[in-house]
Tab-separated table of C-alpha atoms and ligand atoms in Angstrom:
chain	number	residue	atom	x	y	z
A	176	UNK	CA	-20.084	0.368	-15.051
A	177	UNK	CA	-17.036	-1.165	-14.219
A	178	UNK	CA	-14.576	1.173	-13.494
A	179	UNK	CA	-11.222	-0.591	-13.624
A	180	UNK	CA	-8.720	2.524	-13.981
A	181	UNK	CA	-8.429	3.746	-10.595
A	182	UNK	CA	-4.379	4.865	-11.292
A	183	UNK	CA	-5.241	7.180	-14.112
A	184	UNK	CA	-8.144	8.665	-11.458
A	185	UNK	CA	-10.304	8.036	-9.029
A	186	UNK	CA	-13.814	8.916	-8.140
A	187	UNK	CA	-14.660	11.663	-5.716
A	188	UNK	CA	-15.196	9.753	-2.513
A	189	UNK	CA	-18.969	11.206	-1.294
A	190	UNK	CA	-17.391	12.465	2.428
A	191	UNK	CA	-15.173	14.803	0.330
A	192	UNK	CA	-17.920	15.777	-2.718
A	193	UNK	CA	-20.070	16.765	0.496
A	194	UNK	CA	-17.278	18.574	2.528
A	195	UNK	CA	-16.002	20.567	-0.963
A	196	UNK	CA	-19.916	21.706	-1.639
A	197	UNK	CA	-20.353	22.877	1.797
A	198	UNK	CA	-17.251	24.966	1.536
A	199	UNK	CA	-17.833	26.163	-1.884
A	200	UNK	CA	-21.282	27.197	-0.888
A	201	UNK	CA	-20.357	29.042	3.173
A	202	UNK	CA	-16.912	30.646	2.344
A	203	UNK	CA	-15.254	32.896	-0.068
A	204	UNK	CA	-12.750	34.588	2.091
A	205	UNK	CA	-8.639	34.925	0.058
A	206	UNK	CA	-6.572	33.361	2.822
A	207	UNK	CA	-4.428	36.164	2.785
A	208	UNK	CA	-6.985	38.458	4.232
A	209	UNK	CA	-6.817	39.036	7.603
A	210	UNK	CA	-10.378	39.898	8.345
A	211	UNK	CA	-12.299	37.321	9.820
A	212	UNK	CA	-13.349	35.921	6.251
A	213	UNK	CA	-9.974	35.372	5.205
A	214	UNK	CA	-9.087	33.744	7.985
A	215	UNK	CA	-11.197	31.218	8.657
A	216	UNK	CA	-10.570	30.024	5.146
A	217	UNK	CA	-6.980	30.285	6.287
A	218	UNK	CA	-6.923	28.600	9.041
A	219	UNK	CA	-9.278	25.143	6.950
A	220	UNK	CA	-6.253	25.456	4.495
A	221	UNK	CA	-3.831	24.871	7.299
A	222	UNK	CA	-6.154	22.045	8.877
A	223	UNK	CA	-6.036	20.225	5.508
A	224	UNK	CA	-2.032	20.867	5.491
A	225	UNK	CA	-1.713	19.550	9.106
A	226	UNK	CA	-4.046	16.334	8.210
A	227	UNK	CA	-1.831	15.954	5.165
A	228	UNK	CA	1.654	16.368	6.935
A	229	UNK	CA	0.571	14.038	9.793
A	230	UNK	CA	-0.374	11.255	7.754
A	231	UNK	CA	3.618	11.708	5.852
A	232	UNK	CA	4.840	11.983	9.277
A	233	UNK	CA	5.988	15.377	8.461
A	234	UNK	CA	5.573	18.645	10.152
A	235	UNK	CA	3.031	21.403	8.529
A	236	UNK	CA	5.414	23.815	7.207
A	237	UNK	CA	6.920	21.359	5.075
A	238	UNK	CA	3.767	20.467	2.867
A	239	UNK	CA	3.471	22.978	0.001
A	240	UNK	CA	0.209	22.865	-2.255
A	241	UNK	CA	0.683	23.161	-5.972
A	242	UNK	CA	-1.761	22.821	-8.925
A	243	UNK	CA	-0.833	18.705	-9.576
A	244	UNK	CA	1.179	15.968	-9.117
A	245	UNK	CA	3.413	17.175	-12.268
A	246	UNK	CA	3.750	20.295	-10.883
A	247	UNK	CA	5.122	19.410	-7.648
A	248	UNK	CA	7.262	17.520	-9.965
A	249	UNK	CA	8.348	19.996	-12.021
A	250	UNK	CA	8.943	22.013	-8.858
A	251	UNK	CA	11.512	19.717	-7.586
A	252	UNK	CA	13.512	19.262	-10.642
A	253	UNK	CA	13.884	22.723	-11.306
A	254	UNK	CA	13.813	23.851	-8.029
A	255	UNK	CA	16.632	21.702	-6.589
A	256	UNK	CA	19.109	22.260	-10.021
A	257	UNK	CA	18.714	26.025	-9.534
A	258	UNK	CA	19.210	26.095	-6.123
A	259	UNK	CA	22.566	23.976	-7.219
A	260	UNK	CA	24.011	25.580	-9.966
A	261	UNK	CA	27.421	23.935	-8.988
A	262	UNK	CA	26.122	20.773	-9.241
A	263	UNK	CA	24.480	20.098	-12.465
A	264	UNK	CA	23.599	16.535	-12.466
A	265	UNK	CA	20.334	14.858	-11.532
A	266	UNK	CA	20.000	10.715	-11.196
A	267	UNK	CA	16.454	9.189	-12.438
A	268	UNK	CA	15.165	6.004	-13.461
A	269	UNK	CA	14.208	5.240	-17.160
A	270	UNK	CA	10.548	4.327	-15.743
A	271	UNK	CA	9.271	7.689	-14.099
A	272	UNK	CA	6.101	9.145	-15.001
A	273	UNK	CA	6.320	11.715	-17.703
A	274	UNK	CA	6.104	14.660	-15.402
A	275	UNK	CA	9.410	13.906	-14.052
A	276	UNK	CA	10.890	12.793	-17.397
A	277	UNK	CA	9.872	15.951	-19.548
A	278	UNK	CA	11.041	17.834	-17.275
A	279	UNK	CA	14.410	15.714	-17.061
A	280	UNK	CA	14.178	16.377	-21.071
A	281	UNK	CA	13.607	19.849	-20.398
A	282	UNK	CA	16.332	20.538	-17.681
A	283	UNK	CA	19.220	18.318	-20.194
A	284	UNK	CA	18.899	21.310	-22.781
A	285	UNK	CA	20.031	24.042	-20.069
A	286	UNK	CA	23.271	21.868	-19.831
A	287	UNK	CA	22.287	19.740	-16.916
A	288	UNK	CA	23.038	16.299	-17.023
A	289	UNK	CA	20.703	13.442	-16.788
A	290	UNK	CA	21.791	9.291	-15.599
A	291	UNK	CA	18.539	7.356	-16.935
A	292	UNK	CA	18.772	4.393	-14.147
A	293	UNK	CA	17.240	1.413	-15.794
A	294	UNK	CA	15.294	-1.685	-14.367
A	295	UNK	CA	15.118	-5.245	-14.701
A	296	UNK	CA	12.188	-7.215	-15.884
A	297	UNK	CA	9.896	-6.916	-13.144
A	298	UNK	CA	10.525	-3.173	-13.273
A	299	UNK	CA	12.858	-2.561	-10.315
A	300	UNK	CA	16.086	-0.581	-10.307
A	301	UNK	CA	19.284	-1.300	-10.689
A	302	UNK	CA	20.295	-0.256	-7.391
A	303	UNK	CA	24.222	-1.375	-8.519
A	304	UNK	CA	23.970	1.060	-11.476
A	305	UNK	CA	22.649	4.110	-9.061
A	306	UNK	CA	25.900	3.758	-7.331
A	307	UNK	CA	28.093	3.863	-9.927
A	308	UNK	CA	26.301	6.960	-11.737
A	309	UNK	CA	26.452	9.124	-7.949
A	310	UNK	CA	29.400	11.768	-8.768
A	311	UNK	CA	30.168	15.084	-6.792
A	312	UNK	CA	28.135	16.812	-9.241
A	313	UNK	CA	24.679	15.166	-8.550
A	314	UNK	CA	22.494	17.659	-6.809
A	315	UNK	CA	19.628	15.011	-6.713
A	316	UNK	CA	18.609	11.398	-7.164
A	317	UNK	CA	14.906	11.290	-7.708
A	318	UNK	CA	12.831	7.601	-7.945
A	319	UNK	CA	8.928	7.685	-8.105
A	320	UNK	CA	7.869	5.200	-5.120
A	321	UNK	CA	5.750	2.984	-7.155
A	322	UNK	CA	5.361	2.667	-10.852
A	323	UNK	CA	1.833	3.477	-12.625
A	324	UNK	CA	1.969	0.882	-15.305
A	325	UNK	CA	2.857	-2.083	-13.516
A	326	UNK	CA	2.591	-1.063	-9.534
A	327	UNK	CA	6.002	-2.102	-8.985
A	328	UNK	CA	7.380	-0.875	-5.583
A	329	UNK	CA	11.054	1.042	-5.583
A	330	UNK	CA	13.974	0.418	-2.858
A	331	UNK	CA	13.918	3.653	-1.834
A	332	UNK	CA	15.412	3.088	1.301
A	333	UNK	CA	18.607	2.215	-0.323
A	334	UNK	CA	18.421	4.694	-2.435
A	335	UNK	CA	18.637	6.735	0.234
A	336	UNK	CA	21.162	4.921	1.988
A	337	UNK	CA	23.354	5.610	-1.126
A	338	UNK	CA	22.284	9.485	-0.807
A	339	UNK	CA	23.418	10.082	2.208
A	340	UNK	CA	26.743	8.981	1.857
A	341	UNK	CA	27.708	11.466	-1.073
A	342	UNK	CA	24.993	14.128	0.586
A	343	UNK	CA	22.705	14.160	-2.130
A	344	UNK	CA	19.201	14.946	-1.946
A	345	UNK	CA	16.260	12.409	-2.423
A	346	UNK	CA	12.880	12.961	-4.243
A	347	UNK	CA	10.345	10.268	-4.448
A	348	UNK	CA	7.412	10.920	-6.742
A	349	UNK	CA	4.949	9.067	-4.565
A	350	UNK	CA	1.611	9.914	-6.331
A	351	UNK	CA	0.877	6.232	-6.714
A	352	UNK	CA	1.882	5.126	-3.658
A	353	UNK	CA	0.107	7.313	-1.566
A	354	UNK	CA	-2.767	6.027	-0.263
A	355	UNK	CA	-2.188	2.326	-1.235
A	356	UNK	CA	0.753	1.636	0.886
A	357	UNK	CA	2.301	3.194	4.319
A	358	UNK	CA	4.130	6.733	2.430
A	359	UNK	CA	6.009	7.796	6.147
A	360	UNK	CA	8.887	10.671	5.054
A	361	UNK	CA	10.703	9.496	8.305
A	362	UNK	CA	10.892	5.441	7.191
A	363	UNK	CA	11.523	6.425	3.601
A	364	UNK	CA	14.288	8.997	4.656
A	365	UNK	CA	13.366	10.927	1.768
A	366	UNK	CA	14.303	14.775	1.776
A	367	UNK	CA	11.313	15.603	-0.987
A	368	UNK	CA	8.239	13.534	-2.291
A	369	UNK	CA	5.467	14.301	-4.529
A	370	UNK	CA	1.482	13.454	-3.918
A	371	UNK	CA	-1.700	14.331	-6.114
A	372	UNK	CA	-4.899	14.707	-4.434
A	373	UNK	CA	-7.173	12.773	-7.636
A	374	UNK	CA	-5.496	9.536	-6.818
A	375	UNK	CA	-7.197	9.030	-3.176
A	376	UNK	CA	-10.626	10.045	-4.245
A	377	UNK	CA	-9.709	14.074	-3.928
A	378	UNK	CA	-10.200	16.368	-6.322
A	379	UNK	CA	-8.350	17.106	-9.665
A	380	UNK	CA	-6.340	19.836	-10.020
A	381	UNK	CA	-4.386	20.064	-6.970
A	382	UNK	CA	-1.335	17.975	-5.696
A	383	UNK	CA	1.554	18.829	-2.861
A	384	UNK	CA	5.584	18.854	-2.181
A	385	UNK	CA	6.686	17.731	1.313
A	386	UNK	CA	9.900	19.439	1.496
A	387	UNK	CA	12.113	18.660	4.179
A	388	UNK	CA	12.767	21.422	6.454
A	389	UNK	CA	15.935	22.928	5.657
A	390	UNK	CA	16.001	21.641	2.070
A	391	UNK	CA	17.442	24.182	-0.115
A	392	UNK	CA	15.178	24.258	-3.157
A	393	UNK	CA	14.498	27.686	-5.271
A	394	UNK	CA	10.994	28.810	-5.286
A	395	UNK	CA	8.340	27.917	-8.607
A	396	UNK	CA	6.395	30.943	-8.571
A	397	UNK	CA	7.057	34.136	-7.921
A	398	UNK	CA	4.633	36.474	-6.572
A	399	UNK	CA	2.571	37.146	-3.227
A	400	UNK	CA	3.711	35.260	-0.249
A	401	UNK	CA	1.475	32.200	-0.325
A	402	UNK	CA	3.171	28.771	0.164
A	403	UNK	CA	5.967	30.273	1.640
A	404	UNK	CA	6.870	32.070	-1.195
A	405	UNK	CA	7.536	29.034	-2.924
A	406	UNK	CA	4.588	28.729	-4.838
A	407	UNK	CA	2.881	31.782	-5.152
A	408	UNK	CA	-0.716	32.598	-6.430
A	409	UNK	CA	-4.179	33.010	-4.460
A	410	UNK	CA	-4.642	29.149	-3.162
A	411	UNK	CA	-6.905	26.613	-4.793
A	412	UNK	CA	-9.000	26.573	-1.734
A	413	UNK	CA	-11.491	24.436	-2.706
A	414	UNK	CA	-9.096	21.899	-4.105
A	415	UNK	CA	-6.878	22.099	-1.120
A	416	UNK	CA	-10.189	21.601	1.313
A	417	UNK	CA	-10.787	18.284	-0.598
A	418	UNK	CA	-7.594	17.173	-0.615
A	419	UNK	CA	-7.480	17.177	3.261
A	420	UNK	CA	-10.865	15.726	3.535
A	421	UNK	CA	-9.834	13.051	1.080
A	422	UNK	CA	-6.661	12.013	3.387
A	423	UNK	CA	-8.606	12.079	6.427
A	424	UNK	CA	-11.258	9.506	4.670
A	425	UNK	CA	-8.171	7.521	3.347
A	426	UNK	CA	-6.891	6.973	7.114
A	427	UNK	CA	-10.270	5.842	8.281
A	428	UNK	CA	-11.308	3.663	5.045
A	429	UNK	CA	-7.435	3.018	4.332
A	430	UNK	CA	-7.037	-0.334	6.145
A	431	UNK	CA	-10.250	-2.098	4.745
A	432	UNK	CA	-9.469	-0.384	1.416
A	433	UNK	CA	-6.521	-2.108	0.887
A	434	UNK	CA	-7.336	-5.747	2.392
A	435	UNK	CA	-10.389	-5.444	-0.029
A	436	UNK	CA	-8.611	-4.517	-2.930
A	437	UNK	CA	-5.743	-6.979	-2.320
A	438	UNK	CA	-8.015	-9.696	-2.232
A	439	UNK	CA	-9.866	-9.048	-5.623
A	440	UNK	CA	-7.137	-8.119	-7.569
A	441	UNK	CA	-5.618	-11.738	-6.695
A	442	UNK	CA	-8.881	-12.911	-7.893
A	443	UNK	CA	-8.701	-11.137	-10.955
A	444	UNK	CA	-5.128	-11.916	-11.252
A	445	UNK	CA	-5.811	-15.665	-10.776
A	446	UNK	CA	-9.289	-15.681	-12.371
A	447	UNK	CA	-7.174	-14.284	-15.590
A	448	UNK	CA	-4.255	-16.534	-15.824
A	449	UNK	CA	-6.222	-19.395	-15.368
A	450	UNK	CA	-8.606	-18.812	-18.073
A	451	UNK	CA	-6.903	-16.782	-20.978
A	452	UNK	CA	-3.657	-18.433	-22.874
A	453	UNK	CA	-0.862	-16.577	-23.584
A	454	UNK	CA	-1.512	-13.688	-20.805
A	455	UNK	CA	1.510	-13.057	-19.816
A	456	UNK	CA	1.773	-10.553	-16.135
A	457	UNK	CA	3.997	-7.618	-15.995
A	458	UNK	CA	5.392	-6.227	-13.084
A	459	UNK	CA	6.675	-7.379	-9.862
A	460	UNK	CA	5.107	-10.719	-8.194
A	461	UNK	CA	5.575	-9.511	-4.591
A	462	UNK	CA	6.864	-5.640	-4.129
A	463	UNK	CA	4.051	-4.397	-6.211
A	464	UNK	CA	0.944	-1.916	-5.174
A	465	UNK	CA	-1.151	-5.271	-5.334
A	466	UNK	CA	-4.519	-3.434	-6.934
A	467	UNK	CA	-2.641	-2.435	-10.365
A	468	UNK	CA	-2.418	-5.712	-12.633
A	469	UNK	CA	-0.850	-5.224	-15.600
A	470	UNK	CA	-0.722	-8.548	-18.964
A	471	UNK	CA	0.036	-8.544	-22.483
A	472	UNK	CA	-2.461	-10.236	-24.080
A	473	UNK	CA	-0.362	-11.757	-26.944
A	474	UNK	CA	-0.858	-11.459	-30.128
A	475	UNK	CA	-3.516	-9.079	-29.738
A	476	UNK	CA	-3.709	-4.580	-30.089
A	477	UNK	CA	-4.501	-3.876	-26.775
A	478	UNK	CA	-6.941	-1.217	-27.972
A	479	UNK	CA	-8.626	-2.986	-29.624
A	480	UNK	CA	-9.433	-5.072	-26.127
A	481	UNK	CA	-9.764	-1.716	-24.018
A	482	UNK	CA	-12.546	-1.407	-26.422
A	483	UNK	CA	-14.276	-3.930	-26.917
A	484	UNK	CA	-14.683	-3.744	-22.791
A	485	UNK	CA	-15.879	-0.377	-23.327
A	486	UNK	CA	-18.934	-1.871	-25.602
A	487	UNK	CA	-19.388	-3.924	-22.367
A	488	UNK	CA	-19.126	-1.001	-19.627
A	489	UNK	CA	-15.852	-2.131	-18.429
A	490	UNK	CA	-13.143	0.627	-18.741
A	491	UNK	CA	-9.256	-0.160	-18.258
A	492	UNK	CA	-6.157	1.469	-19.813
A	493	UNK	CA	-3.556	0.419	-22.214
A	494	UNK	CA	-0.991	2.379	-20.101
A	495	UNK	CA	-0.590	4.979	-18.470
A	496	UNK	CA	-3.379	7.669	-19.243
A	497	UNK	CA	-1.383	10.864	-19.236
A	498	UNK	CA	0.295	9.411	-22.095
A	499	UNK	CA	-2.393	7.398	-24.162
A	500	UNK	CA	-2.156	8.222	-27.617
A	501	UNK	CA	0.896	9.757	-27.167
A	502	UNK	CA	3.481	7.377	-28.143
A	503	UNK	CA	4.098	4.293	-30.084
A	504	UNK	CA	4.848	1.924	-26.941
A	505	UNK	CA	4.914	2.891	-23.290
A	506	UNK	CA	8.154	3.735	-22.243
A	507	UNK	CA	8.278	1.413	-19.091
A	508	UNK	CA	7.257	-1.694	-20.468
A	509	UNK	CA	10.263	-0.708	-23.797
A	510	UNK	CA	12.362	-0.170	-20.101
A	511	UNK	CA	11.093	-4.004	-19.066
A	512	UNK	CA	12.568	-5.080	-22.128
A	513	UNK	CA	8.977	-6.237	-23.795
A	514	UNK	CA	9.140	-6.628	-27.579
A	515	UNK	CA	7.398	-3.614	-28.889
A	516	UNK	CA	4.356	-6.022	-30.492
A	517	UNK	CA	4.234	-7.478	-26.577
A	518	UNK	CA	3.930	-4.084	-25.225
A	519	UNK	CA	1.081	-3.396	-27.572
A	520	UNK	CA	-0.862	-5.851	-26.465
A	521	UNK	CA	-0.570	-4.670	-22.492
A	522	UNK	CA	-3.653	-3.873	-20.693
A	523	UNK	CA	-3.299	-2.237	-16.723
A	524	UNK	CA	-6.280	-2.725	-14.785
A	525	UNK	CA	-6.427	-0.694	-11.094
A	526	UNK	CA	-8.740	-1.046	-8.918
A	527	UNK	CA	-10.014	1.037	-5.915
A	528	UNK	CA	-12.393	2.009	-3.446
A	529	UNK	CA	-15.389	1.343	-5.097
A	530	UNK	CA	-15.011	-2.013	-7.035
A	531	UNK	CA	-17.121	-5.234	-5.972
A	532	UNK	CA	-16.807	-8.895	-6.164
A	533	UNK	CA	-19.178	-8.286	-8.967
A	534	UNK	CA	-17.019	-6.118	-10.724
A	535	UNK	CA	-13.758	-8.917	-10.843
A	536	UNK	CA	-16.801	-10.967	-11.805
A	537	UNK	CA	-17.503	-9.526	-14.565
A	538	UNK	CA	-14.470	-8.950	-16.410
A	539	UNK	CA	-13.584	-12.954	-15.621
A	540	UNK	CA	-16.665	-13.185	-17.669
A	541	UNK	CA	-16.268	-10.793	-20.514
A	542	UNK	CA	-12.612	-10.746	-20.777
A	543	UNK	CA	-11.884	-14.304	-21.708
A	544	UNK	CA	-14.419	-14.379	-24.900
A	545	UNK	CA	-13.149	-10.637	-26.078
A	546	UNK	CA	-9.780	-11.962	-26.024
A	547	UNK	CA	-10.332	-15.897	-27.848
A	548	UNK	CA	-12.842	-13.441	-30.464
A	549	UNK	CA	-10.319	-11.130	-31.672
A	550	UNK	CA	-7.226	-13.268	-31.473
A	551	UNK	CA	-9.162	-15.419	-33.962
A	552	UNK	CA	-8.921	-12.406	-36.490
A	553	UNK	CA	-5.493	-11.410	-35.521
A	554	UNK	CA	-3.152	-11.788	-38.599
A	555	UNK	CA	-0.398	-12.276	-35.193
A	556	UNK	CA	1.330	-15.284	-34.051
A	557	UNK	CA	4.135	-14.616	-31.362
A	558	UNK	CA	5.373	-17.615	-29.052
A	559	UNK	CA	4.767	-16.962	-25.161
A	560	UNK	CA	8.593	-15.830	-24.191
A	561	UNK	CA	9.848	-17.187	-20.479
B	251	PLP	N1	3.400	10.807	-11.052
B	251	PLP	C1	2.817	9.617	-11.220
B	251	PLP	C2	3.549	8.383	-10.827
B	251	PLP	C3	1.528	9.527	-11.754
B	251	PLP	O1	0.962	8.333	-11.919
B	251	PLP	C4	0.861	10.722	-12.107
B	251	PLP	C5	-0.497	10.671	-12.735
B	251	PLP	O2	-0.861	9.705	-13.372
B	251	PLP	C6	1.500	11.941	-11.901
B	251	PLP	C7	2.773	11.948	-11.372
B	251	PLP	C8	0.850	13.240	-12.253
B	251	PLP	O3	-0.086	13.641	-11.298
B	251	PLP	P1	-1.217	14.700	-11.698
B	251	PLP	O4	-2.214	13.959	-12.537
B	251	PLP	O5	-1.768	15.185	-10.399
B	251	PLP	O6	-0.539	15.784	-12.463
């Protein structure tokens, strides 16, 4: 198998699969107890929170756990407008992941008001048209760190730099980031950011909020006095164990992760645009996460190519998984400005951990006849644009 969809998930990296049975097998105890049971368990969840706060540069007892990426998303959104009910605007970019935008949907129908900041070609924002949408009204300016689809990298420095001026809060949504590229709370000079443990090799099911201390934000759940009371609820032990034991693989494998990765997805990059016509790259040349590789394949369904690789083993996505099937076109490559018969024919490939050299080549093998094959029977016949 080649598994070329390492942004939608990722594999359970063996150091964590081992630590997460060991656990589930030895220890039982509700963190909240304070018998000996209890807190032991207590005191692994607050290892994997320390591990986890270190590598953000952050302190512990700003890391709360939550059930996923989207909810820590979720959590912000709502969490920061309530705890702002003077202020009811929020900043975004047209390109976030659904979790944000749903619940950017979602928060518009309670009569708050939502700036869409768009982005140029390569998918980066209009850092002009952030400044100009900032009023005394917006309670927060949140910009995922880098996209899903195309891997392009955000400014958010300067988004930042235009925060701070007006003293608004900044969220990142940095579940794609993390893990491929240096995510440090104190560089970025963000006040919130989101991370998801299934994207570094974790497990599913459980993501976390790094709030900055002193950030007023109102609490998600209400209940027992887990998380702070900010998130309430029995933890997800087991999910929180893995996550820590994920990040602490990802700072040891980290370095020679990423060299690897860079390295064959240039080859794949390269090996593709040398030997398929009319492939046309989407995304940012340079500020990209350089393992997510995203072409439109004109003239083509890119389905219809995501599976035909499937006959051959080789598994990619036609966008971003959380919202296959669910709409006509993907909203960030409508946001590049692709023709919607362009953005059909868009394939993302990701790559991780575990690919080879014999992975990138064989898709440079399989790809280039799937593609001549069916744009033979393709009733289609769009020019390459510039
Ligand atoms: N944000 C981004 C940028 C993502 O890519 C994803 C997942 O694809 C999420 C949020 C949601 O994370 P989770 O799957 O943990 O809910």
């Amino acid at each position: 198998m080649v598994y070329l969809d390492n942004n939608a998930t990722t594999p359970l990296d063996p150091d964590v699969a081992e630590k997460m049975s060991r656990f589930l097998k030895e220890y039982f105890g509700n963190p909240s107890s304070l018998y000996p049971i209890g807190r032991e368990v207590k005191e692994m969840v607050n290892e994997a929170r320390e591990t986890i706060a270190k590598t953000l540069r952050a302190i512990r007892t700003e890391i709360i756990f939550t059930g996923s990426g989207t909810e820590a998303d979720n959590f912000v959104l709502r969490g920061v407008l309530e705890a702002f009910p003077e202020k009811k605007e929020l900043i975004t970019s047209a390109i976030e992941h659904p979790a944000i935008l749903s619940t950017a949907h979602y928060l518009e129908k309670t009569g708050v008001k939502v700036t869409y900041v768009p982005v140029d070609k390569t998918g980066m924002i209009d850092l002009d048209f952030l400044k100009d949408a900032v009023t005394p009204h917006t309670a927060l300016i949140s910009i995922m760190h880098a996209n899903n689809e195309l891997g392009t990298i955000q400014p958010i420095e300067e988004v930042v730099i235009i925060a701070k001026e007006k003293d608004i809060l900044v969220h990142t949504d940095a579940v794609q980031s993390f893990g491929k590229i240096d995510v440090d709370v104190k560089k970025l000079g963000v006040d919130l950011l989101s991370i998801s443990a299934h994207k570094i090799y974790g497990p599913k099911g459980v993501g976390a909020l790094y709030v900055r201390k002193g950030t007023k934000i109102h609490p998600l759940i209400h209940g027992g006095h887990q998380e702070r009371e900010m998130r309430a609820g029995t933890e997800n032990t087991i999910g929180i164990i893995g996550f820590g034991e994920a990040v602490r693989v990802m700072k040891e494998k980290g370095p020679e992760d990423k060299k690897r990765i860079e390295k064959l997805a240039q080859r794949l990059k390269k090996g593709i645009e040398e030997t398929i016509p009319k492939a046309k790259f989407n995304g940012h040349q340079e500020k990209r996460i350089k393992g997510t590789i995203n072409f439109s394949f004109l003239n083509l369904e890119a389905e219809a190519i995501l599976l035909a690789l499937a006959t051959k083993d080789i598994y990619v996505s036609t966008g971003s998984a959380c919202s296959e099937g669910a709409e006509e076109v993907s909203h960030v490559l409508n946001a590049i400005g692709l023709r919607p018969e362009i953005a059909r024919s868009s394939i993302r490939m990701s790559l991780g951990r575990f690919n080879t050299e014999q992975d990138i080549d064989t898709v440079l093998r399989e790809l280039p006849p799937i593609v001549e094959n069916l744009r033979k029977i393709s009733a289609l016949d769009i020019e390459e644009e510039d």
